[in-house]
Short mmCIF file of C-alpha atoms and ligand atoms in Angstrom, two decimals:
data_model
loop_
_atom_site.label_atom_id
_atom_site.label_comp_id
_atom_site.label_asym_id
_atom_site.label_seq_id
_atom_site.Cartn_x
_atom_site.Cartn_y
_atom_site.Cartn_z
CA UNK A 34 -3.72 -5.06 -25.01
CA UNK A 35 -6.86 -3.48 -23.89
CA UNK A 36 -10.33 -5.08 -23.49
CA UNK A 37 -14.16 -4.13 -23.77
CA UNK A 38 -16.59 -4.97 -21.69
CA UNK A 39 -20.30 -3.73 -20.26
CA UNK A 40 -21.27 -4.41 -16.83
CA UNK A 41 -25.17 -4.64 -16.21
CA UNK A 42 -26.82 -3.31 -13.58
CA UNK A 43 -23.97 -3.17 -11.28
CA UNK A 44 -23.94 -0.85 -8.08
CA UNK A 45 -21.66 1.88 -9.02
CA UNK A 46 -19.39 3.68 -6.85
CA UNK A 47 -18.87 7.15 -8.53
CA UNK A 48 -17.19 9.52 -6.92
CA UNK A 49 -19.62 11.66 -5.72
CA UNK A 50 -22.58 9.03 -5.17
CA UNK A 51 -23.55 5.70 -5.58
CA UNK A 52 -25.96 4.90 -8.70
CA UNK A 53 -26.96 1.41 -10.37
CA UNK A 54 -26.94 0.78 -13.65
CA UNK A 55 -24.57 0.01 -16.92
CA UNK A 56 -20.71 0.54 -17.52
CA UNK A 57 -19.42 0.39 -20.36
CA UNK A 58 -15.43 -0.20 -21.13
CA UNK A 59 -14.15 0.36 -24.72
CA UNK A 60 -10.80 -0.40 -25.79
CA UNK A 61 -9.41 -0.03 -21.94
CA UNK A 62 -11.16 3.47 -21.45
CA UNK A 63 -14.59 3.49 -19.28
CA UNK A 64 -16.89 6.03 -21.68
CA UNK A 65 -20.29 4.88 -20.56
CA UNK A 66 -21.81 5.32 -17.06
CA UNK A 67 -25.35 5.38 -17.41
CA UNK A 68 -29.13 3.91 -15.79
CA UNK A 69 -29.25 1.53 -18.95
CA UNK A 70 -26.86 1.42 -22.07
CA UNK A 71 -28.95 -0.17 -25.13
CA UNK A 72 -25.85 -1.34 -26.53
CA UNK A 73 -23.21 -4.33 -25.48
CA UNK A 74 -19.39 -3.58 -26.44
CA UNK A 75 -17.22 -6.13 -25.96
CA UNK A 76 -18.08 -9.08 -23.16
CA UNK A 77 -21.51 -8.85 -21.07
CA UNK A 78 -20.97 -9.25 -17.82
CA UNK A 79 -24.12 -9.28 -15.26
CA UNK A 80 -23.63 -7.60 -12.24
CA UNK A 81 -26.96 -7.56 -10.27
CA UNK A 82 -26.25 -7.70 -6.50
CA UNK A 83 -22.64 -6.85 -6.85
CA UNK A 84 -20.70 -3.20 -6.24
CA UNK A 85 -18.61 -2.10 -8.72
CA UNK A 86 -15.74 -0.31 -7.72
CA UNK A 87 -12.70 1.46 -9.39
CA UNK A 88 -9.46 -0.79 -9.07
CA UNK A 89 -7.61 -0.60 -5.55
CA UNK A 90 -4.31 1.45 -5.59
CA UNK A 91 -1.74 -0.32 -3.23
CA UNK A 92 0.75 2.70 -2.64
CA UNK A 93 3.49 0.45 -0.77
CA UNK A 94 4.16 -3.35 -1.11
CA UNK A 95 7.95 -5.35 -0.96
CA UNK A 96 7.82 -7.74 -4.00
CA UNK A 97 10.99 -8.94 -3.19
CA UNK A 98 12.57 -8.45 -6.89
CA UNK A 99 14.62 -9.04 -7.58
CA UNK A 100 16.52 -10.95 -4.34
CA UNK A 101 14.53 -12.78 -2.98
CA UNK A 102 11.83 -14.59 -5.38
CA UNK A 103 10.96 -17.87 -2.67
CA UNK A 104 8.98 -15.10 -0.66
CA UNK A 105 7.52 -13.13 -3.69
CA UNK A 106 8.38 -11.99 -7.23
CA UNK A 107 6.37 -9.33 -9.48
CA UNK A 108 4.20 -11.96 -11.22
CA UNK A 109 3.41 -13.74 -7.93
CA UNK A 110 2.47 -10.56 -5.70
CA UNK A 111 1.00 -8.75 -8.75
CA UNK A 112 -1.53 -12.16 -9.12
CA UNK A 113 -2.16 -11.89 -5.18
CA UNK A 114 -2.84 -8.14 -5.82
CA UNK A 115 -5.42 -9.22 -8.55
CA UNK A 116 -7.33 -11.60 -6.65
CA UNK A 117 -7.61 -9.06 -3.97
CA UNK A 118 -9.16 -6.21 -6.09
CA UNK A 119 -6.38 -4.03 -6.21
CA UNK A 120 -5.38 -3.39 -9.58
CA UNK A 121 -1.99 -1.43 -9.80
CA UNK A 122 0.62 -1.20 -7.00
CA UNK A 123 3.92 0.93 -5.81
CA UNK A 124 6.71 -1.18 -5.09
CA UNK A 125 9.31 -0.29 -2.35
CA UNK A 126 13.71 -0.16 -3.00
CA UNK A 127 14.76 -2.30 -0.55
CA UNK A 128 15.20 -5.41 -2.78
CA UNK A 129 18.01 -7.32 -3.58
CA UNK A 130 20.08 -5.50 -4.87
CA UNK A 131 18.13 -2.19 -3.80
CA UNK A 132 16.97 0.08 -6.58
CA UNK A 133 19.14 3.21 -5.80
CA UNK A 134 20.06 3.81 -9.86
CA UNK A 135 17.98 4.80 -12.59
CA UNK A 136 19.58 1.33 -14.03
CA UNK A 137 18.19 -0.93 -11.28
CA UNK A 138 15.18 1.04 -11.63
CA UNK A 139 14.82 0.60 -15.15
CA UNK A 140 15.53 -3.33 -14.29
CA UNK A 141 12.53 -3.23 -12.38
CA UNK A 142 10.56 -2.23 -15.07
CA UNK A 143 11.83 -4.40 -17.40
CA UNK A 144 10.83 -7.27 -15.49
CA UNK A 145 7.68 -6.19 -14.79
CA UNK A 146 6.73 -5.95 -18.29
CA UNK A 147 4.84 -8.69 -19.49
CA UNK A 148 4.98 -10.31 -16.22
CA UNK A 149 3.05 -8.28 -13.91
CA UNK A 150 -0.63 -8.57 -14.36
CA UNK A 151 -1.41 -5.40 -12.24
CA UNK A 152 -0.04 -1.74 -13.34
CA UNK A 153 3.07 -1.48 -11.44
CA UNK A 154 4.98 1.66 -10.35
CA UNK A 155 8.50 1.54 -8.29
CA UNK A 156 9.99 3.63 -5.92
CA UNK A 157 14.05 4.72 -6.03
CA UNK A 158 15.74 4.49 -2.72
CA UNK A 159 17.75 7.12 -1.14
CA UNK A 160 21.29 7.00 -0.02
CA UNK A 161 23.92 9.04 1.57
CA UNK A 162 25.17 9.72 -1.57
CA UNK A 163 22.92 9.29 -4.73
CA UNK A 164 20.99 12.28 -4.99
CA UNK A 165 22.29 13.08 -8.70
CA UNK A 166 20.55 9.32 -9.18
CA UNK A 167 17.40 10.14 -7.77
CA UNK A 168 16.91 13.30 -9.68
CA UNK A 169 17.97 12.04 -12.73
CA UNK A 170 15.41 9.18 -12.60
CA UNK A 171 11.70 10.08 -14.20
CA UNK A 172 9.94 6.50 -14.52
CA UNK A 173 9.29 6.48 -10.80
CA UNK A 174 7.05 7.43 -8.15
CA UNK A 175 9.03 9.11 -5.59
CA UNK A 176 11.67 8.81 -3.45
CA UNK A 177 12.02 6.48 -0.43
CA UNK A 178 13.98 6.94 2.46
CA UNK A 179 14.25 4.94 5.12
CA UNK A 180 14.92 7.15 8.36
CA UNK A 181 15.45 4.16 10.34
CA UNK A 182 16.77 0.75 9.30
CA UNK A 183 14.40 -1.91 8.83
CA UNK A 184 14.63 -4.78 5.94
CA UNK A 185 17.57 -4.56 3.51
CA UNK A 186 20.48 -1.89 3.77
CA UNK A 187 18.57 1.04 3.12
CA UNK A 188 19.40 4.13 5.75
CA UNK A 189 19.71 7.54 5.33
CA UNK A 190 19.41 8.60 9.22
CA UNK A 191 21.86 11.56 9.86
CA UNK A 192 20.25 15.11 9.74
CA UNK A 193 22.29 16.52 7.28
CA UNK A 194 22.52 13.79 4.65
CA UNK A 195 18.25 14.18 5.27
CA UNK A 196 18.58 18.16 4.97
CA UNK A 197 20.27 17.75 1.48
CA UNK A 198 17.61 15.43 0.14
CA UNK A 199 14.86 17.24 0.91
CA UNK A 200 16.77 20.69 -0.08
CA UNK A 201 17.38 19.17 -3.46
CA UNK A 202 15.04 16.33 -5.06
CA UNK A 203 12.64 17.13 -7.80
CA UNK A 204 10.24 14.50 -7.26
CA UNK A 205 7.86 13.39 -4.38
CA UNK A 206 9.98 12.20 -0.98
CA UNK A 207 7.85 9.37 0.84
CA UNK A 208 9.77 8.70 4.33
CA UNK A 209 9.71 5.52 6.58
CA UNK A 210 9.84 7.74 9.68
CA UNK A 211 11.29 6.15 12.00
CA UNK A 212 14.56 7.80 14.13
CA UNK A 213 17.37 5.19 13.54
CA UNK A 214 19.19 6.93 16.69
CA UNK A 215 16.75 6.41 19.08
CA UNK A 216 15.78 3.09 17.35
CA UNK A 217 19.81 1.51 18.31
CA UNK A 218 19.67 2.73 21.79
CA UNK A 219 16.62 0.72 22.53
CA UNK A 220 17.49 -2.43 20.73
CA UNK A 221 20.22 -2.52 23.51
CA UNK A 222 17.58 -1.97 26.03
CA UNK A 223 15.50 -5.50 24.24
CA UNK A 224 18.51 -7.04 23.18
CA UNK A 225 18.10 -9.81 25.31
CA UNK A 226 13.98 -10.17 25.07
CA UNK A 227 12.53 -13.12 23.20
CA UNK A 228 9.00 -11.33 23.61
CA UNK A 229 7.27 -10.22 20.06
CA UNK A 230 5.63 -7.75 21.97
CA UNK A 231 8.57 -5.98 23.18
CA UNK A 232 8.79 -4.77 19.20
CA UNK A 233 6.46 -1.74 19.88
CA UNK A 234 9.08 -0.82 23.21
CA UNK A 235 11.81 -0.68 20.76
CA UNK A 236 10.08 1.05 18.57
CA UNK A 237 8.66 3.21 20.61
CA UNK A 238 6.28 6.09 19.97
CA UNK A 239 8.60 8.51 20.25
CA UNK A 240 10.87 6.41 17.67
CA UNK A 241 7.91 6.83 15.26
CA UNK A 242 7.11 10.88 16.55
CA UNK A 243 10.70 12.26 16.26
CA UNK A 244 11.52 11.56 12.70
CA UNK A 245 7.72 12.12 11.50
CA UNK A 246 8.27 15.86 12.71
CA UNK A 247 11.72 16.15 11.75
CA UNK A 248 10.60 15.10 7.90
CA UNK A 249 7.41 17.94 8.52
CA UNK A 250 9.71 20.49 9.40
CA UNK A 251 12.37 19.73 6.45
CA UNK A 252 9.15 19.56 3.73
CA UNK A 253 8.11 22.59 5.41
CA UNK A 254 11.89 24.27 5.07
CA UNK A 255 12.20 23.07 1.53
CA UNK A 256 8.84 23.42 0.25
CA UNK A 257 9.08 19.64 -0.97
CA UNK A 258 6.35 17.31 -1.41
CA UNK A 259 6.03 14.50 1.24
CA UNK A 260 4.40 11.69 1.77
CA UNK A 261 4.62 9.72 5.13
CA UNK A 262 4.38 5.94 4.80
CA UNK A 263 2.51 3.92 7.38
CA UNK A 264 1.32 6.29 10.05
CA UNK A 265 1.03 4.33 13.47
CA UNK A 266 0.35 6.64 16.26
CA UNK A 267 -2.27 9.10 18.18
CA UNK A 268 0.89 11.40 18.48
CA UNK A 269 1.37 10.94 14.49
CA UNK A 270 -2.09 11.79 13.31
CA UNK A 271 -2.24 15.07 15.91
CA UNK A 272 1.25 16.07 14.40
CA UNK A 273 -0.25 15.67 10.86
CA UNK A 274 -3.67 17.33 11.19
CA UNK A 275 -2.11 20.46 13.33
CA UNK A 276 0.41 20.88 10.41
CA UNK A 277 -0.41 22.74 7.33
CA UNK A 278 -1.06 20.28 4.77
CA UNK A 279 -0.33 21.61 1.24
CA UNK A 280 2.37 19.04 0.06
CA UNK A 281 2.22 16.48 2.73
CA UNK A 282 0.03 13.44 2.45
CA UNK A 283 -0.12 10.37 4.87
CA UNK A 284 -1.01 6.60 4.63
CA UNK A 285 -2.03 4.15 7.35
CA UNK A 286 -2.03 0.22 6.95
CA UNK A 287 -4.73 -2.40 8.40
CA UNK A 288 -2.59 -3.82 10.54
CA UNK A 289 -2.44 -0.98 12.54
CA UNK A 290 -5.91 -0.22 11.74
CA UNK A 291 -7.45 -3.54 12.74
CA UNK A 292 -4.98 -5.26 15.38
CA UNK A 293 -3.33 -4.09 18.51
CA UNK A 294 -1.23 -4.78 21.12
CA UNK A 295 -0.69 -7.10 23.33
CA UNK A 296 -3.63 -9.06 21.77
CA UNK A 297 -1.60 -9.15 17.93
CA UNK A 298 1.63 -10.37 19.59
CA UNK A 299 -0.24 -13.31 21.54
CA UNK A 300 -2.12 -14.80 18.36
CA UNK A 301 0.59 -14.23 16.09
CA UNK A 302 4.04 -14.07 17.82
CA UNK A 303 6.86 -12.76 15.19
CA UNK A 304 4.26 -12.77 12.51
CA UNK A 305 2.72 -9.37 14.05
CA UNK A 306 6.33 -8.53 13.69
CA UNK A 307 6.55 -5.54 11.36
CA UNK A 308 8.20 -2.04 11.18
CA UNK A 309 6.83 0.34 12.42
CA UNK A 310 5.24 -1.73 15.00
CA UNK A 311 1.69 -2.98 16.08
CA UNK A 312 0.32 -0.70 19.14
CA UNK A 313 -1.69 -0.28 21.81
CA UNK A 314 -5.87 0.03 20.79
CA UNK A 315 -5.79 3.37 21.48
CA UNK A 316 -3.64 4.05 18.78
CA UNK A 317 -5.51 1.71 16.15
CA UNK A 318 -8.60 4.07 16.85
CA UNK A 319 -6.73 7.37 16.66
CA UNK A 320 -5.55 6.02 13.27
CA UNK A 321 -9.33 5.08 12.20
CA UNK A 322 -10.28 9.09 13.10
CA UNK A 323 -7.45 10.30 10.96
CA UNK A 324 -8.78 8.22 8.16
CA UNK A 325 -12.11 9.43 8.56
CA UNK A 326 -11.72 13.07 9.03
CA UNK A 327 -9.18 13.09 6.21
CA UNK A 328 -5.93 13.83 7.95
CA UNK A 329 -4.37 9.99 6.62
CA UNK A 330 -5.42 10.56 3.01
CA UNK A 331 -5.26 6.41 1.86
CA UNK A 332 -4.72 3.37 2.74
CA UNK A 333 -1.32 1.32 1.79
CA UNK A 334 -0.57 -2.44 2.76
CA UNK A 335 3.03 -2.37 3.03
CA UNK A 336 2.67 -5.80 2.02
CA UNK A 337 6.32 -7.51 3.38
CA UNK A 338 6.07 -11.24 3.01
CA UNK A 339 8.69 -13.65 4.68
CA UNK A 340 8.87 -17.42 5.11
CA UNK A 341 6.82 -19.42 7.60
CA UNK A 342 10.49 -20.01 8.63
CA UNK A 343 11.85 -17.25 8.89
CA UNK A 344 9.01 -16.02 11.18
CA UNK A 345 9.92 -18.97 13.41
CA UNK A 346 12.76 -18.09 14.78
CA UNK A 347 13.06 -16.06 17.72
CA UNK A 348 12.78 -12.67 18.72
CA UNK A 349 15.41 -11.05 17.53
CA UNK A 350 15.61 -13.00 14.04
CA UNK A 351 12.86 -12.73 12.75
CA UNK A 352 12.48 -10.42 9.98
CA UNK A 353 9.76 -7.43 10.11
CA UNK A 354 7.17 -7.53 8.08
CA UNK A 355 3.57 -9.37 6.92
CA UNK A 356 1.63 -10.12 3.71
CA UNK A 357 -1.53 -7.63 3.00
CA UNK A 358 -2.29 -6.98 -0.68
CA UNK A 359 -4.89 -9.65 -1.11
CA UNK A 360 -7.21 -8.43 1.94
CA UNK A 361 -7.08 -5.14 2.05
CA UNK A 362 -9.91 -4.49 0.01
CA UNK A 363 -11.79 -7.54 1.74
CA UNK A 364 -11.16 -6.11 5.41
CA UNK A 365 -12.08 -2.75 4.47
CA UNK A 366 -15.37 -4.22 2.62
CA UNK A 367 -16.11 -6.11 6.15
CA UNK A 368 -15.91 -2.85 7.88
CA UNK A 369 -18.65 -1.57 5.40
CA UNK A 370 -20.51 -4.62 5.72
CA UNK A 371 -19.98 -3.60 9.98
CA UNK A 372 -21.49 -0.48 9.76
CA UNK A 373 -18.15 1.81 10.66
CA UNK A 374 -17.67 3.01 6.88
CA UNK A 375 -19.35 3.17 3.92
CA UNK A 376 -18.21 1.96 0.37
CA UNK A 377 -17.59 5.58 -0.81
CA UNK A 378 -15.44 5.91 2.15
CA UNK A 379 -13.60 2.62 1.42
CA UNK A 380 -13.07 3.57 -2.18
CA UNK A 381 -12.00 7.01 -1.15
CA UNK A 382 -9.51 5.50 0.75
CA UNK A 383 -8.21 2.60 -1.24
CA UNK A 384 -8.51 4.55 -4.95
CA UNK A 385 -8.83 7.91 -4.94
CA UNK A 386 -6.93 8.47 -2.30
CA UNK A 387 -3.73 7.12 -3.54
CA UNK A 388 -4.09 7.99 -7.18
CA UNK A 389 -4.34 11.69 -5.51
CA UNK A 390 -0.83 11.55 -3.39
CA UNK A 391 0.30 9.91 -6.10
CA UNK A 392 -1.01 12.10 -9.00
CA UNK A 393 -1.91 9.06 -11.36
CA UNK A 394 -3.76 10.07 -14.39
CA UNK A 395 -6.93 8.57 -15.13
CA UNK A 396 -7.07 6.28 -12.06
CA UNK A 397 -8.75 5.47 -8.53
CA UNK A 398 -12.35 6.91 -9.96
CA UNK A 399 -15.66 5.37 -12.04
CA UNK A 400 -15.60 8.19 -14.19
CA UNK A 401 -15.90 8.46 -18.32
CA UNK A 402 -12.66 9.21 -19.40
CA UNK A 403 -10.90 7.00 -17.12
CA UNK A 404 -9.24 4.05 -17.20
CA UNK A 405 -10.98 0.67 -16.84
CA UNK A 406 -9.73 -0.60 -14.11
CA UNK A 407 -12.49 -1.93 -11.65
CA UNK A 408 -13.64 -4.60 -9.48
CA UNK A 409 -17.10 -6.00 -9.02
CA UNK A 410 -17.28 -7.43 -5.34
CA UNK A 411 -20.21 -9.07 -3.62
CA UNK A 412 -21.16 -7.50 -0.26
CA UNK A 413 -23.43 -10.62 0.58
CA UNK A 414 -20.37 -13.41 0.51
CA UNK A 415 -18.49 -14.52 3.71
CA UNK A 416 -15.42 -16.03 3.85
CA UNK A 417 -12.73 -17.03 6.28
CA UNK A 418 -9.19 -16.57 5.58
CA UNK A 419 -7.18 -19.94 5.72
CA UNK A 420 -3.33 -20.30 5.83
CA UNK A 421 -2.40 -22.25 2.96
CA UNK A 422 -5.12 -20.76 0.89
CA UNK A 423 -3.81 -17.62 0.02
CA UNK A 424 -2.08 -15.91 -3.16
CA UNK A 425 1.85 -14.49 -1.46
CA UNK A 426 3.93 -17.02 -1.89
CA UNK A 427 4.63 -17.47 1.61
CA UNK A 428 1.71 -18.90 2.12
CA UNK A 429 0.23 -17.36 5.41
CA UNK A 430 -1.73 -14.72 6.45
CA UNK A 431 -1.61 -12.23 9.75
CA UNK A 432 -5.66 -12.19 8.83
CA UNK A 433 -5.99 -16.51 9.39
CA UNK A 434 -9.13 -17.45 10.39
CA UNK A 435 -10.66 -13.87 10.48
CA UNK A 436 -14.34 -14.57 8.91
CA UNK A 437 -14.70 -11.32 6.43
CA UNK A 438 -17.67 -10.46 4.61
CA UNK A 439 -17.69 -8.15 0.93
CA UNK A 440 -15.12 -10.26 -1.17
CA UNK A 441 -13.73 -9.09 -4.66
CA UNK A 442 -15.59 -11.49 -7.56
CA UNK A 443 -14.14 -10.25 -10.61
CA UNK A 444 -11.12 -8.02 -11.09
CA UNK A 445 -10.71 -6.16 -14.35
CA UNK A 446 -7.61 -4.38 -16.02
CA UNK A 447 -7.87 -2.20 -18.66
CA UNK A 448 -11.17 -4.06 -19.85
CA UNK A 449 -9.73 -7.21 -20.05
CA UNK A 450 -10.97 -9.34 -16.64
CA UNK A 451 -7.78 -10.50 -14.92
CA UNK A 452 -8.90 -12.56 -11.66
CA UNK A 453 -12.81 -14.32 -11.69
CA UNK A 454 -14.06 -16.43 -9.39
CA UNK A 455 -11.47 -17.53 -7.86
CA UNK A 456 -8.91 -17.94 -10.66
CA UNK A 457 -6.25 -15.47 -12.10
CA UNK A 458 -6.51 -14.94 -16.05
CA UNK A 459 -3.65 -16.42 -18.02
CA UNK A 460 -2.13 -13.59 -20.63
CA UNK A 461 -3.39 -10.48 -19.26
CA UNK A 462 -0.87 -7.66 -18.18
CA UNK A 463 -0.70 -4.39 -16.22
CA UNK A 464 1.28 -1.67 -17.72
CA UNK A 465 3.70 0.96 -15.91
CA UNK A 466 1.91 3.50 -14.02
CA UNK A 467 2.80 7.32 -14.65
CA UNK A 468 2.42 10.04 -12.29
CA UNK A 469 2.09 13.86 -12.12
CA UNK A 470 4.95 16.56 -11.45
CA UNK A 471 6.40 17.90 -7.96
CA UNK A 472 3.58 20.34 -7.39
CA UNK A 473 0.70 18.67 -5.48
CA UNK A 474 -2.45 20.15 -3.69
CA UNK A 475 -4.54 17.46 -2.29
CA UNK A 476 -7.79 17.34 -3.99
O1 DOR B 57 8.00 -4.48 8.54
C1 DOR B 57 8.54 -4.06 7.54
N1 DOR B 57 8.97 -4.89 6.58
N2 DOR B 57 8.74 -2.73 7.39
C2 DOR B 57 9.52 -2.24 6.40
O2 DOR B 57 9.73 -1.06 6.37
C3 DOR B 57 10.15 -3.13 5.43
C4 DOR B 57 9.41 -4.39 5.32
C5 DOR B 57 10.16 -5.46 4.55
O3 DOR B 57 10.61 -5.16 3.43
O4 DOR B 57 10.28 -6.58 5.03
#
């Protein structure tokens, strides 16, 4: 079902400037963008003081169905994604069972039908052997491969079982680069360490450097079109910007934007847990340069929720991973509010960034013509982030007690308003995203 609705003298974030004035949304499809529009369709909504913004584009979260739905499930993550202004999102394979057929795929969409109140898109995961399974499968995003093990099963670390993936699949290859090799011989090293911060010596740099080049070099060898998940390194982002860039596109989450080592580990203990790991400051600041001069093309939460406790137990038990949809948009507002980006920039990054590596019609801009997917946020509210008070189902936050200002107010899909003030909309649904062919250039 599709809504209408005209927004009032919002502050709109086109793409190419910023301009106040009227939207208006008509069965789903912005077609209005104007100074004033002398005619209401649908529900008036008044928007003076607030931005209006196309709808955030999560490109990786865990949703954790099916498997695992005490620490999220597609209608509780896509209601978290809501109320955090992001209003379709890419899920990841290694659920419970994994999606590695087109059938668990199609599964996955099945459930998300009716349920999901965001658009939703899902990944298919690689393995050794399913290649024929990933080609044959159209209703997805890409392909995910896991270079190096991290939650669930998912592996596909020796070279030539890589080589014949990227010499062969017809769709977009997105790569958790880390090399498992490496990765096993310094788990020995820590296998006795109950110190969260040794996570970042296990994973080491190099860990993270290795199989980022190695999956370069086999897009570059197989013309395929790449897309390297959560970028975490200085030595990453110089790889990435020396490298021609013609089908390879990179993301970079805010935990590694906005925390570092050893501070992260100290606050949070296994809760700054996550693969591929929090560094050092000077890494977190390399990543921010990428993102500015355009060599990490968006921004993706990897949103990977476990239980309080889970994250309790020591070291070497606790799972990776940390909740993120429902503040992305809010941290990335706070920088804006800061001074160190502006609101084009943070809707380049969070929209049209990934609806370009992803090639998703119609989304990620305010333009006539597109879908109307947006969120109005007000740049003048301030609010702290409480455990407890928080959409995932697990109930925490890595962000606790970080004061934010710019919060989302009202969250719209397809014209119909899904999350306002506060509250997610009853009855409102996403529908399944669909994205372009192989051939990419980055816009
Ligand atoms: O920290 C992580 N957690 N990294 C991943 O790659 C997977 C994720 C999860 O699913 O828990």
């Amino acid at each position: 079902m599709t809504g209408s609705l005209t927004i009032r003298n919002g502050r709109m974030v086109l793409p190419d400037r910023v301009v106040s004035g009227d939207m208006i949304i008509e069965d789903g499809i912005i077609t209005t963008i104007a100074p004033r529009v002398p005619y209401t369709v649908g529900e008036e909504i008044e928007a003076t003081g607030l931005a209006v913004l196309p709808g955030v584009i999560d490109p990786q979260v865990h949703f954790r169905e099916p498997g695992h739905p005490q620490k999220e499930d597609l209608v509780s993550g896509s209601r978290a994604a809501a109320a955090g202004g992001v209003t379709a999102f890419l899920d990841m394979p290694n659920t419970d069972p994994p999606t590695t057929t087109v059938d668990e795929l199609h599964d996955k969409l099945e459930r998300a039908a009716q349920r999901c109140c965001v658009h939703y898109g899902f990944f298919i995961g690689a393995t050794r052997d399913n290649l024929e399974e990933l080609n044959r499968a159209e209703r997805t995003c890409g392909i995910k491969i896991f270079m190096g093990a991290s939650t669930g099963d998912l592996l596909v670390s020796e070279p030539d079982a890589l080589e014949a993936i990227f010499a062969d699949a017809n769709k977009l290859i997105a790569v958790h680069a880390e090399d498992e090799e490496r990765l096993l011989e310094r788990k020995i090293l820590y296998q006795d360490s109950e110190a969260p911060a040794d996570h970042a010596k296990v994973r080491d740099v190099e860990t993270a450097l290795h199989a980022t080049k190695l999956a370069v070099e086999l897009s570059h060898k197989h013309g395929r079109r790449l897309h390297v998940l959560h970028v975490t390194s200085e030595e990453e982002v110089d790889l990435l910007r020396a490298t021609p860039r013609e089908r390879i596109t990179a993301e970079v989450c805010p935990q590694h934007l906005f925390m570092w080592a050893p501070d992260a580990y100290e606050r949070l203990g296994n809760r700054a847990k996550c693969n591929p790991p929090i560094r050092t400051q000077r890494h977190a600041k390399a990543l921010w340069k990428g993102l500015v001069d355009g060599t990490l093309n968006c921004i993706a939460t990897d949103h990977a929720p476990h239980t309080t406790e889970e994250k309790s137990r020591g070291y070497q038990e606790a799972p990776s991973g940390m909740p993120g949809v429902e503040w992305v948009l809010p941290l990335m507002l706070d920088q804006v509010s800061k001074g160190n980006c502006t609101l084009s920039d943070a809707v380049r990054w969070l929209c049209q960034g990934p609806a370009d590596c992803h090639r998703i019609p119609r989304k990620g801009r305010l333009e006539v013509g597109y879908d109307g997917d947006v969120v109005l946020v007000d740049m003048g509210k301030t609010r702290t982030i409480e455990n407890g008070k928080v959409w995932t189902r697990v109930g925490w936050s890595p962000y606790a007690e970080w004061m934010l200002t710019g919060w989302p107010v009202l969250t719209a899909v397809l014209g119909n308003p899904v999350y306002r003030d506060g509250q997610v909309i009853e009855g409102v649904y996403g529908r399944e995203l669909t994205f372009g062919g192989s051939q990419f250039s980055v816009r």
